[in-house]
Amino acid sequence: MNAPRHYLQFNDFSRAEYDYLFSRTRWIKERFKRYEPHHPLFDRTLVMIFEKASTRTRLSFEAGMQQLGGSAIYLNTRDSQLGRGEPVEDAAQVISRMSDIVMIRTFEQSIIERFAEYSRVPVINGLTNEYHPCQILADIYTFIEHRGSIKGKTVAWVGDSNNVCNTWLQAAEVLDFHVHVSTPPGYEVEPERAGLYGTDHYAHFDDPMDACRGADLVTTDVWTSMGFEAENEERMRDFADWQVDEDMMKVANPGALFMHCLPAHRGEEVSAEVIDGPQSVVWDEAENRLHVQKALMEYLLIGKIEGDCA
Ligand code: CP
Ligand code: NVA
């Protein structure tokens, strides 16, 4: 049996594979908008394992699998044996004998890596403490839809150097663009944890205004990610000056977009004027999770499809 291909972090795929996935996403999305059925994954089963909460990820994977002709099963830690100490390796062997593809949202990246090692089927990272590759897949597809290629462009990241930030940084290396990061002191990017090969695709700015200057896209995320709730009060104080507001958008390039993976907290990491304003594309960004993940699941299960396929 051939080892399955997994999608555990952004740099698991090459630039050529992303080119394919983005063009395939466009094809899948256009068909979906015309209500044309596309069932390449007929009879296939996706298992979704959630150890953290979700709205978009669950919905987009479950709806996406159904729209591709397959079915999806939801498991969570609370009411499966996963929460009662069954080893990840055992769960992986069992779950992957009963399904065709698995998506996991969990805590440490090492958990999903252990699962993947023992899985007979492809495993997709639906968010870990370290990475959120499906989110950045959707974000870059959204950028391309609005502005064309992201190559050579500048993305400003304002806020916590979390899973979403790390994934932007990996994407910059794979797809050759720049990320200007501004975090409060003590929350800086850790290149090794971010899984970076070099530092030449990102730069740190102490002042978030400097990070946003000349950016083509400004993006942020919650100050406290899932799993770090105990730090919430301290983070509220530390991040108070790292709210994306209209002044930051003004120093970005004219035509700069604003993105947020959601859920958002207006008045904390972003002002209501920005997230609900004309430069914000957050609803397209959320919708595109559905379309990119359909292309991703199709690619992992069938491979590259030349030309159209009904
Ligand atoms: N952006 C995102 O992953 O949202 P959920 O936590 O709702 O899945
Ligand atoms: N960084 C956030 C993203 C939520 C989609 C978290 O991990 O909670």
mmCIF file of C-alpha atoms and ligand atoms in Angstrom:
data_model
loop_
_atom_site.group_PDB
_atom_site.id
_atom_site.type_symbol
_atom_site.label_atom_id
_atom_site.label_comp_id
_atom_site.label_asym_id
_atom_site.label_seq_id
_atom_site.Cartn_x
_atom_site.Cartn_y
_atom_site.Cartn_z
ATOM 1 C CA MET A 1 0.000 0.000 0.000
ATOM 2 C CA ASN A 2 1.396 3.404 -0.998
ATOM 3 C CA ALA A 3 1.854 5.928 1.820
ATOM 4 C CA PRO A 4 -0.965 8.484 1.609
ATOM 5 C CA ARG A 5 -0.298 12.141 0.984
ATOM 6 C CA HIS A 6 -1.207 14.444 3.898
ATOM 7 C CA TYR A 7 -1.787 18.190 4.267
ATOM 8 C CA LEU A 8 -0.413 19.033 7.713
ATOM 9 C CA GLN A 9 1.249 22.371 7.056
ATOM 10 C CA PHE A 10 1.365 24.849 4.198
ATOM 11 C CA ASN A 11 4.816 23.854 2.971
ATOM 12 C CA ASP A 12 3.697 20.245 2.439
ATOM 13 C CA PHE A 13 2.729 21.383 -1.089
ATOM 14 C CA SER A 14 4.845 23.014 -3.808
ATOM 15 C CA ARG A 15 4.152 26.212 -5.692
ATOM 16 C CA ALA A 16 3.100 24.170 -8.753
ATOM 17 C CA GLU A 17 0.593 22.248 -6.644
ATOM 18 C CA TYR A 18 -0.888 25.499 -5.337
ATOM 19 C CA ASP A 19 -1.171 26.818 -8.897
ATOM 20 C CA TYR A 20 -3.158 23.696 -9.730
ATOM 21 C CA LEU A 21 -5.314 23.922 -6.576
ATOM 22 C CA PHE A 22 -6.177 27.570 -7.186
ATOM 23 C CA SER A 23 -7.220 26.961 -10.787
ATOM 24 C CA ARG A 24 -9.141 23.853 -9.774
ATOM 25 C CA THR A 25 -10.897 25.812 -7.003
ATOM 26 C CA ARG A 26 -12.044 28.365 -9.537
ATOM 27 C CA TRP A 27 -13.496 25.624 -11.732
ATOM 28 C CA ILE A 28 -15.230 23.925 -8.792
ATOM 29 C CA LYS A 29 -16.619 27.229 -7.483
ATOM 30 C CA GLU A 30 -17.983 28.285 -10.874
ATOM 31 C CA ARG A 31 -19.738 24.959 -11.304
ATOM 32 C CA PHE A 32 -21.176 25.172 -7.791
ATOM 33 C CA LYS A 33 -22.520 28.674 -8.502
ATOM 34 C CA ARG A 34 -24.280 27.316 -11.600
ATOM 35 C CA TYR A 35 -25.851 24.512 -9.490
ATOM 36 C CA GLU A 36 -24.063 21.900 -11.634
ATOM 37 C CA PRO A 37 -23.470 18.679 -9.687
ATOM 38 C CA HIS A 38 -19.867 17.533 -9.314
ATOM 39 C CA HIS A 39 -19.548 14.167 -7.552
ATOM 40 C CA PRO A 40 -15.958 12.923 -7.968
ATOM 41 C CA LEU A 41 -15.943 11.645 -4.357
ATOM 42 C CA PHE A 42 -19.130 9.587 -4.637
ATOM 43 C CA ASP A 43 -19.298 7.036 -1.816
ATOM 44 C CA ARG A 44 -16.188 8.387 -0.063
ATOM 45 C CA THR A 45 -16.265 9.139 3.664
ATOM 46 C CA LEU A 46 -14.607 12.029 5.463
ATOM 47 C CA VAL A 47 -14.098 11.762 9.221
ATOM 48 C CA MET A 48 -13.776 15.103 11.010
ATOM 49 C CA ILE A 49 -12.206 15.070 14.470
ATOM 50 C CA PHE A 50 -12.597 18.205 16.573
ATOM 51 C CA GLU A 51 -10.749 18.730 19.836
ATOM 52 C CA LYS A 52 -11.561 22.477 19.685
ATOM 53 C CA ALA A 53 -14.672 24.439 18.716
ATOM 54 C CA SER A 54 -15.484 25.387 15.115
ATOM 55 C CA THR A 55 -18.150 26.911 12.916
ATOM 56 C CA ARG A 56 -16.504 27.501 9.510
ATOM 57 C CA THR A 57 -14.198 24.504 9.420
ATOM 58 C CA ARG A 58 -16.850 21.982 10.322
ATOM 59 C CA LEU A 59 -19.435 23.490 8.018
ATOM 60 C CA SER A 60 -17.140 23.901 5.017
ATOM 61 C CA PHE A 61 -15.705 20.378 5.255
ATOM 62 C CA GLU A 62 -19.057 18.716 5.900
ATOM 63 C CA ALA A 63 -20.937 20.648 3.213
ATOM 64 C CA GLY A 64 -17.988 20.329 0.846
ATOM 65 C CA MET A 65 -17.796 16.549 1.150
ATOM 66 C CA GLN A 66 -21.547 16.211 0.590
ATOM 67 C CA GLN A 67 -21.373 18.453 -2.452
ATOM 68 C CA LEU A 68 -18.599 16.248 -3.877
ATOM 69 C CA GLY A 69 -20.869 13.209 -3.553
ATOM 70 C CA GLY A 70 -19.469 11.765 -0.333
ATOM 71 C CA SER A 71 -20.446 11.881 3.312
ATOM 72 C CA ALA A 72 -18.886 13.283 6.473
ATOM 73 C CA ILE A 73 -18.832 12.017 10.065
ATOM 74 C CA TYR A 74 -18.209 14.365 12.998
ATOM 75 C CA LEU A 75 -16.307 13.156 16.058
ATOM 76 C CA ASN A 76 -15.278 15.221 19.048
ATOM 77 C CA THR A 77 -13.197 14.625 22.110
ATOM 78 C CA ARG A 78 -16.167 14.958 24.441
ATOM 79 C CA ASP A 79 -18.164 11.994 23.211
ATOM 80 C CA SER A 80 -15.636 9.673 21.608
ATOM 81 C CA GLN A 81 -12.875 7.562 23.166
ATOM 82 C CA LEU A 82 -10.359 10.191 22.044
ATOM 83 C CA GLY A 83 -11.165 12.209 25.151
ATOM 84 C CA ARG A 84 -10.694 9.168 27.393
ATOM 85 C CA GLY A 85 -7.066 8.536 26.643
ATOM 86 C CA GLU A 86 -7.121 6.163 23.649
ATOM 87 C CA PRO A 87 -3.684 6.503 22.050
ATOM 88 C CA VAL A 88 -3.669 8.673 18.921
ATOM 89 C CA GLU A 89 -1.836 5.914 17.058
ATOM 90 C CA ASP A 90 -4.624 3.395 17.806
ATOM 91 C CA ALA A 91 -7.348 5.863 16.864
ATOM 92 C CA ALA A 92 -5.563 6.573 13.581
ATOM 93 C CA GLN A 93 -5.380 2.896 12.640
ATOM 94 C CA VAL A 94 -9.059 2.318 13.377
ATOM 95 C CA ILE A 95 -10.483 5.523 11.905
ATOM 96 C CA SER A 96 -8.441 5.237 8.723
ATOM 97 C CA ARG A 97 -9.676 1.665 8.117
ATOM 98 C CA MET A 98 -13.266 2.916 8.064
ATOM 99 C CA SER A 99 -12.906 6.106 6.052
ATOM 100 C CA ASP A 100 -11.211 7.595 2.998
ATOM 101 C CA ILE A 101 -9.918 10.898 4.357
ATOM 102 C CA VAL A 102 -9.597 12.512 7.795
ATOM 103 C CA MET A 103 -9.598 16.127 8.962
ATOM 104 C CA ILE A 104 -8.363 16.958 12.462
ATOM 105 C CA ARG A 105 -8.538 20.091 14.606
ATOM 106 C CA THR A 106 -6.397 19.633 17.691
ATOM 107 C CA PHE A 107 -3.791 21.141 20.013
ATOM 108 C CA GLU A 108 -0.088 20.394 19.362
ATOM 109 C CA GLN A 109 1.062 19.778 15.796
ATOM 110 C CA SER A 110 2.808 16.641 17.089
ATOM 111 C CA ILE A 111 -0.640 15.053 17.682
ATOM 112 C CA ILE A 112 -1.685 15.363 14.044
ATOM 113 C CA GLU A 113 1.761 14.202 12.908
ATOM 114 C CA ARG A 114 1.458 11.060 15.040
ATOM 115 C CA PHE A 115 -2.039 10.452 13.701
ATOM 116 C CA ALA A 116 -0.841 10.864 10.103
ATOM 117 C CA GLU A 117 2.032 8.459 10.629
ATOM 118 C CA TYR A 118 -0.413 5.685 11.519
ATOM 119 C CA SER A 119 -3.167 6.619 9.070
ATOM 120 C CA ARG A 120 -3.852 4.650 5.884
ATOM 121 C CA VAL A 121 -5.658 7.627 4.370
ATOM 122 C CA PRO A 122 -4.847 11.329 3.800
ATOM 123 C CA VAL A 123 -4.991 13.562 6.870
ATOM 124 C CA ILE A 124 -5.800 17.286 6.668
ATOM 125 C CA ASN A 125 -4.898 19.833 9.340
ATOM 126 C CA GLY A 126 -8.071 21.717 10.294
ATOM 127 C CA LEU A 127 -6.076 23.869 12.792
ATOM 128 C CA THR A 128 -3.442 23.111 15.396
ATOM 129 C CA ASN A 129 -1.732 25.382 17.916
ATOM 130 C CA GLU A 130 1.006 25.903 15.330
ATOM 131 C CA TYR A 131 -0.726 26.027 11.908
ATOM 132 C CA HIS A 132 -3.985 26.577 10.012
ATOM 133 C CA PRO A 133 -3.119 25.727 6.381
ATOM 134 C CA CYS A 134 -6.702 25.439 5.051
ATOM 135 C CA GLN A 135 -7.328 29.012 6.208
ATOM 136 C CA ILE A 136 -4.387 30.453 4.299
ATOM 137 C CA LEU A 137 -5.299 28.369 1.254
ATOM 138 C CA ALA A 138 -8.668 30.180 1.294
ATOM 139 C CA ASP A 139 -7.107 33.567 2.081
ATOM 140 C CA ILE A 140 -4.664 33.427 -0.823
ATOM 141 C CA TYR A 141 -7.357 32.181 -3.186
ATOM 142 C CA THR A 142 -9.475 35.165 -2.059
ATOM 143 C CA PHE A 143 -6.573 37.544 -2.670
ATOM 144 C CA ILE A 144 -6.105 36.110 -6.175
ATOM 145 C CA GLU A 145 -9.820 36.511 -6.938
ATOM 146 C CA HIS A 146 -9.722 40.187 -5.974
ATOM 147 C CA ARG A 147 -6.219 41.280 -6.961
ATOM 148 C CA GLY A 148 -4.482 38.583 -9.050
ATOM 149 C CA SER A 149 -1.214 36.827 -8.172
ATOM 150 C CA ILE A 150 0.168 37.299 -4.654
ATOM 151 C CA LYS A 151 3.781 36.856 -5.835
ATOM 152 C CA GLY A 152 5.894 39.853 -4.814
ATOM 153 C CA LYS A 153 3.042 41.433 -2.827
ATOM 154 C CA THR A 154 3.185 42.535 0.843
ATOM 155 C CA VAL A 155 0.911 41.193 3.559
ATOM 156 C CA ALA A 156 0.812 43.025 6.914
ATOM 157 C CA TRP A 157 0.127 40.836 9.944
ATOM 158 C CA VAL A 158 -0.861 42.787 13.062
ATOM 159 C CA GLY A 159 -1.256 40.964 16.386
ATOM 160 C CA ASP A 160 -0.358 37.574 17.791
ATOM 161 C CA SER A 161 2.248 35.357 16.114
ATOM 162 C CA ASN A 162 -0.191 32.449 16.260
ATOM 163 C CA ASN A 163 -1.137 29.473 14.043
ATOM 164 C CA VAL A 164 -2.607 31.712 11.317
ATOM 165 C CA CYS A 165 0.427 34.025 11.333
ATOM 166 C CA ASN A 166 2.854 31.069 11.157
ATOM 167 C CA THR A 167 0.981 29.728 8.157
ATOM 168 C CA TRP A 168 1.129 33.090 6.358
ATOM 169 C CA LEU A 169 4.891 33.031 6.912
ATOM 170 C CA GLN A 170 5.233 29.543 5.419
ATOM 171 C CA ALA A 171 3.046 30.580 2.497
ATOM 172 C CA ALA A 172 5.300 33.581 1.817
ATOM 173 C CA GLU A 173 8.246 31.221 1.400
ATOM 174 C CA VAL A 174 6.363 28.809 -0.861
ATOM 175 C CA LEU A 175 4.617 31.429 -3.023
ATOM 176 C CA ASP A 176 7.275 34.168 -2.876
ATOM 177 C CA PHE A 177 5.667 37.180 -1.247
ATOM 178 C CA HIS A 178 6.489 39.244 1.858
ATOM 179 C CA VAL A 179 4.920 39.408 5.310
ATOM 180 C CA HIS A 180 5.391 42.438 7.561
ATOM 181 C CA VAL A 181 4.684 41.284 11.095
ATOM 182 C CA SER A 182 4.000 43.488 14.095
ATOM 183 C CA THR A 183 3.464 41.825 17.463
ATOM 184 C CA PRO A 184 3.703 43.248 20.989
ATOM 185 C CA PRO A 185 6.999 42.572 22.782
ATOM 186 C CA GLY A 186 7.111 39.015 24.056
ATOM 187 C CA TYR A 187 4.835 37.661 21.300
ATOM 188 C CA GLU A 188 7.316 37.722 18.407
ATOM 189 C CA VAL A 189 7.490 35.069 15.672
ATOM 190 C CA GLU A 190 9.511 31.992 16.588
ATOM 191 C CA PRO A 191 10.933 30.913 13.196
ATOM 192 C CA GLU A 192 11.495 27.299 14.220
ATOM 193 C CA ARG A 193 7.968 26.894 15.619
ATOM 194 C CA ALA A 194 6.640 28.555 12.460
ATOM 195 C CA GLY A 195 8.481 25.936 10.368
ATOM 196 C CA LEU A 196 10.396 28.510 8.334
ATOM 197 C CA TYR A 197 13.460 27.775 6.215
ATOM 198 C CA GLY A 198 14.728 31.371 6.145
ATOM 199 C CA THR A 199 13.893 34.856 7.320
ATOM 200 C CA ASP A 200 14.055 36.711 4.008
ATOM 201 C CA HIS A 201 10.286 36.592 3.331
ATOM 202 C CA TYR A 202 9.259 38.385 6.506
ATOM 203 C CA ALA A 203 10.277 41.392 8.580
ATOM 204 C CA HIS A 204 9.351 42.404 12.126
ATOM 205 C CA PHE A 205 8.099 45.930 12.933
ATOM 206 C CA ASP A 206 7.718 47.211 16.482
ATOM 207 C CA ASP A 207 5.050 49.686 15.364
ATOM 208 C CA PRO A 208 1.993 48.174 13.629
ATOM 209 C CA MET A 209 1.627 51.345 11.529
ATOM 210 C CA ASP A 210 5.045 50.631 9.997
ATOM 211 C CA ALA A 211 4.011 47.044 9.223
ATOM 212 C CA CYS A 212 0.904 48.290 7.382
ATOM 213 C CA ARG A 213 2.684 50.996 5.367
ATOM 214 C CA GLY A 214 2.532 50.061 1.667
ATOM 215 C CA ALA A 215 0.848 46.683 2.314
ATOM 216 C CA ASP A 216 -1.439 45.077 -0.284
ATOM 217 C CA LEU A 217 -3.328 43.144 2.364
ATOM 218 C CA VAL A 218 -3.748 43.830 6.076
ATOM 219 C CA THR A 219 -4.784 40.913 8.251
ATOM 220 C CA THR A 220 -5.125 39.989 11.897
ATOM 221 C CA ASP A 221 -6.684 37.413 14.209
ATOM 222 C CA VAL A 222 -7.926 37.096 17.784
ATOM 223 C CA TRP A 223 -5.565 38.139 20.577
ATOM 224 C CA THR A 224 -6.242 34.884 22.440
ATOM 225 C CA SER A 225 -6.377 31.672 20.442
ATOM 226 C CA MET A 226 -8.189 28.518 21.509
ATOM 227 C CA GLY A 227 -6.179 26.690 24.139
ATOM 228 C CA PHE A 228 -4.627 29.913 25.531
ATOM 229 C CA GLU A 229 -7.687 31.202 27.407
ATOM 230 C CA ALA A 230 -5.808 31.358 30.733
ATOM 231 C CA GLU A 231 -3.693 34.193 29.273
ATOM 232 C CA ASN A 232 -6.706 36.226 28.136
ATOM 233 C CA GLU A 233 -6.574 39.041 30.707
ATOM 234 C CA GLU A 234 -2.849 39.610 30.248
ATOM 235 C CA ARG A 235 -3.224 39.535 26.459
ATOM 236 C CA MET A 236 -6.005 42.146 26.552
ATOM 237 C CA ARG A 237 -3.512 44.536 28.144
ATOM 238 C CA ASP A 238 -0.513 43.550 26.014
ATOM 239 C CA PHE A 239 -2.313 43.772 22.654
ATOM 240 C CA ALA A 240 -4.296 46.979 23.285
ATOM 241 C CA ASP A 241 -2.254 48.972 20.712
ATOM 242 C CA TRP A 242 -2.447 46.233 18.078
ATOM 243 C CA GLN A 243 -5.981 46.866 16.841
ATOM 244 C CA VAL A 244 -6.313 47.181 13.052
ATOM 245 C CA ASP A 245 -8.120 50.491 12.590
ATOM 246 C CA GLU A 246 -8.779 53.019 9.837
ATOM 247 C CA ASP A 247 -5.436 54.788 10.420
ATOM 248 C CA MET A 248 -3.605 51.547 9.687
ATOM 249 C CA MET A 249 -5.671 50.944 6.551
ATOM 250 C CA LYS A 250 -4.903 54.510 5.399
ATOM 251 C CA VAL A 251 -1.137 53.921 5.331
ATOM 252 C CA ALA A 252 -1.536 50.647 3.417
ATOM 253 C CA ASN A 253 -1.616 50.744 -0.395
ATOM 254 C CA PRO A 254 -4.732 52.245 -1.923
ATOM 255 C CA GLY A 255 -6.843 49.221 -2.759
ATOM 256 C CA ALA A 256 -5.379 47.157 0.087
ATOM 257 C CA LEU A 257 -7.695 44.390 1.279
ATOM 258 C CA PHE A 258 -8.541 43.495 4.874
ATOM 259 C CA MET A 259 -8.890 39.840 5.933
ATOM 260 C CA HIS A 260 -9.666 38.049 9.189
ATOM 261 C CA CYS A 261 -10.075 34.280 9.495
ATOM 262 C CA LEU A 262 -13.025 34.812 11.921
ATOM 263 C CA PRO A 263 -14.462 34.624 14.506
ATOM 264 C CA ALA A 264 -13.655 38.325 15.106
ATOM 265 C CA HIS A 265 -13.917 40.574 18.152
ATOM 266 C CA ARG A 266 -14.833 44.081 17.023
ATOM 267 C CA GLY A 267 -13.139 46.637 19.258
ATOM 268 C CA GLU A 268 -10.293 44.266 20.112
ATOM 269 C CA GLU A 269 -8.052 43.083 17.228
ATOM 270 C CA VAL A 270 -10.060 45.038 14.626
ATOM 271 C CA SER A 271 -12.339 48.066 14.650
ATOM 272 C CA ALA A 272 -15.903 47.694 13.390
ATOM 273 C CA GLU A 273 -15.190 50.376 10.741
ATOM 274 C CA VAL A 274 -12.465 48.209 9.174
ATOM 275 C CA ILE A 275 -14.054 44.753 9.315
ATOM 276 C CA ASP A 276 -17.424 46.109 8.140
ATOM 277 C CA GLY A 277 -15.829 48.624 5.768
ATOM 278 C CA PRO A 278 -15.240 48.694 1.999
ATOM 279 C CA GLN A 279 -11.770 47.102 2.042
ATOM 280 C CA SER A 280 -12.889 44.063 4.019
ATOM 281 C CA VAL A 281 -13.358 40.778 2.130
ATOM 282 C CA VAL A 282 -13.997 38.609 5.180
ATOM 283 C CA TRP A 283 -17.241 37.053 3.871
ATOM 284 C CA ASP A 284 -15.639 36.009 0.569
ATOM 285 C CA GLU A 285 -12.722 34.694 2.601
ATOM 286 C CA ALA A 286 -15.037 32.581 4.782
ATOM 287 C CA GLU A 287 -16.996 31.254 1.791
ATOM 288 C CA ASN A 288 -13.829 30.301 -0.024
ATOM 289 C CA ARG A 289 -12.979 27.817 2.718
ATOM 290 C CA LEU A 290 -15.666 25.650 1.119
ATOM 291 C CA HIS A 291 -14.327 25.876 -2.417
ATOM 292 C CA VAL A 292 -10.597 25.476 -1.695
ATOM 293 C CA GLN A 293 -11.167 22.508 0.604
ATOM 294 C CA LYS A 294 -13.255 20.772 -2.056
ATOM 295 C CA ALA A 295 -10.310 21.161 -4.443
ATOM 296 C CA LEU A 296 -7.967 19.954 -1.689
ATOM 297 C CA MET A 297 -9.975 16.808 -0.861
ATOM 298 C CA GLU A 298 -10.379 15.996 -4.562
ATOM 299 C CA TYR A 299 -6.619 16.420 -5.072
ATOM 300 C CA LEU A 300 -5.659 14.260 -2.094
ATOM 301 C CA LEU A 301 -8.050 11.467 -3.099
ATOM 302 C CA ILE A 302 -7.908 11.496 -6.897
ATOM 303 C CA GLY A 303 -4.829 13.552 -7.770
ATOM 304 C CA LYS A 304 -4.517 16.109 -10.514
ATOM 305 C CA ILE A 305 -7.387 16.135 -12.980
ATOM 306 C CA GLU A 306 -6.507 17.361 -16.468
ATOM 307 C CA GLY A 307 -9.364 19.197 -18.100
ATOM 308 C CA ASP A 308 -12.928 19.106 -16.854
ATOM 309 C CA CYS A 309 -14.469 16.258 -14.940
ATOM 310 C CA ALA A 310 -18.151 15.838 -14.118
HETATM 311 N N1 CP B 1 -11.615 30.404 10.625
HETATM 312 C C1 CP B 1 -11.971 29.246 11.216
HETATM 313 O O1 CP B 1 -11.246 28.244 11.148
HETATM 314 O O2 CP B 1 -13.176 29.287 11.824
HETATM 315 P P1 CP B 1 -13.823 28.182 12.791
HETATM 316 O O3 CP B 1 -13.024 28.207 14.067
HETATM 317 O O4 CP B 1 -15.229 28.624 12.970
HETATM 318 O O5 CP B 1 -13.713 26.839 12.125
HETATM 319 N N1 NVA B 2 -5.933 31.653 16.010
HETATM 320 C C1 NVA B 2 -7.296 31.248 16.220
HETATM 321 C C2 NVA B 2 -7.922 30.880 14.906
HETATM 322 C C3 NVA B 2 -9.364 30.462 15.000
HETATM 323 C C4 NVA B 2 -9.920 30.054 13.661
HETATM 324 C C5 NVA B 2 -7.338 30.078 17.186
HETATM 325 O O1 NVA B 2 -6.478 29.194 17.085
HETATM 326 O O2 NVA B 2 -8.206 30.055 18.061
#
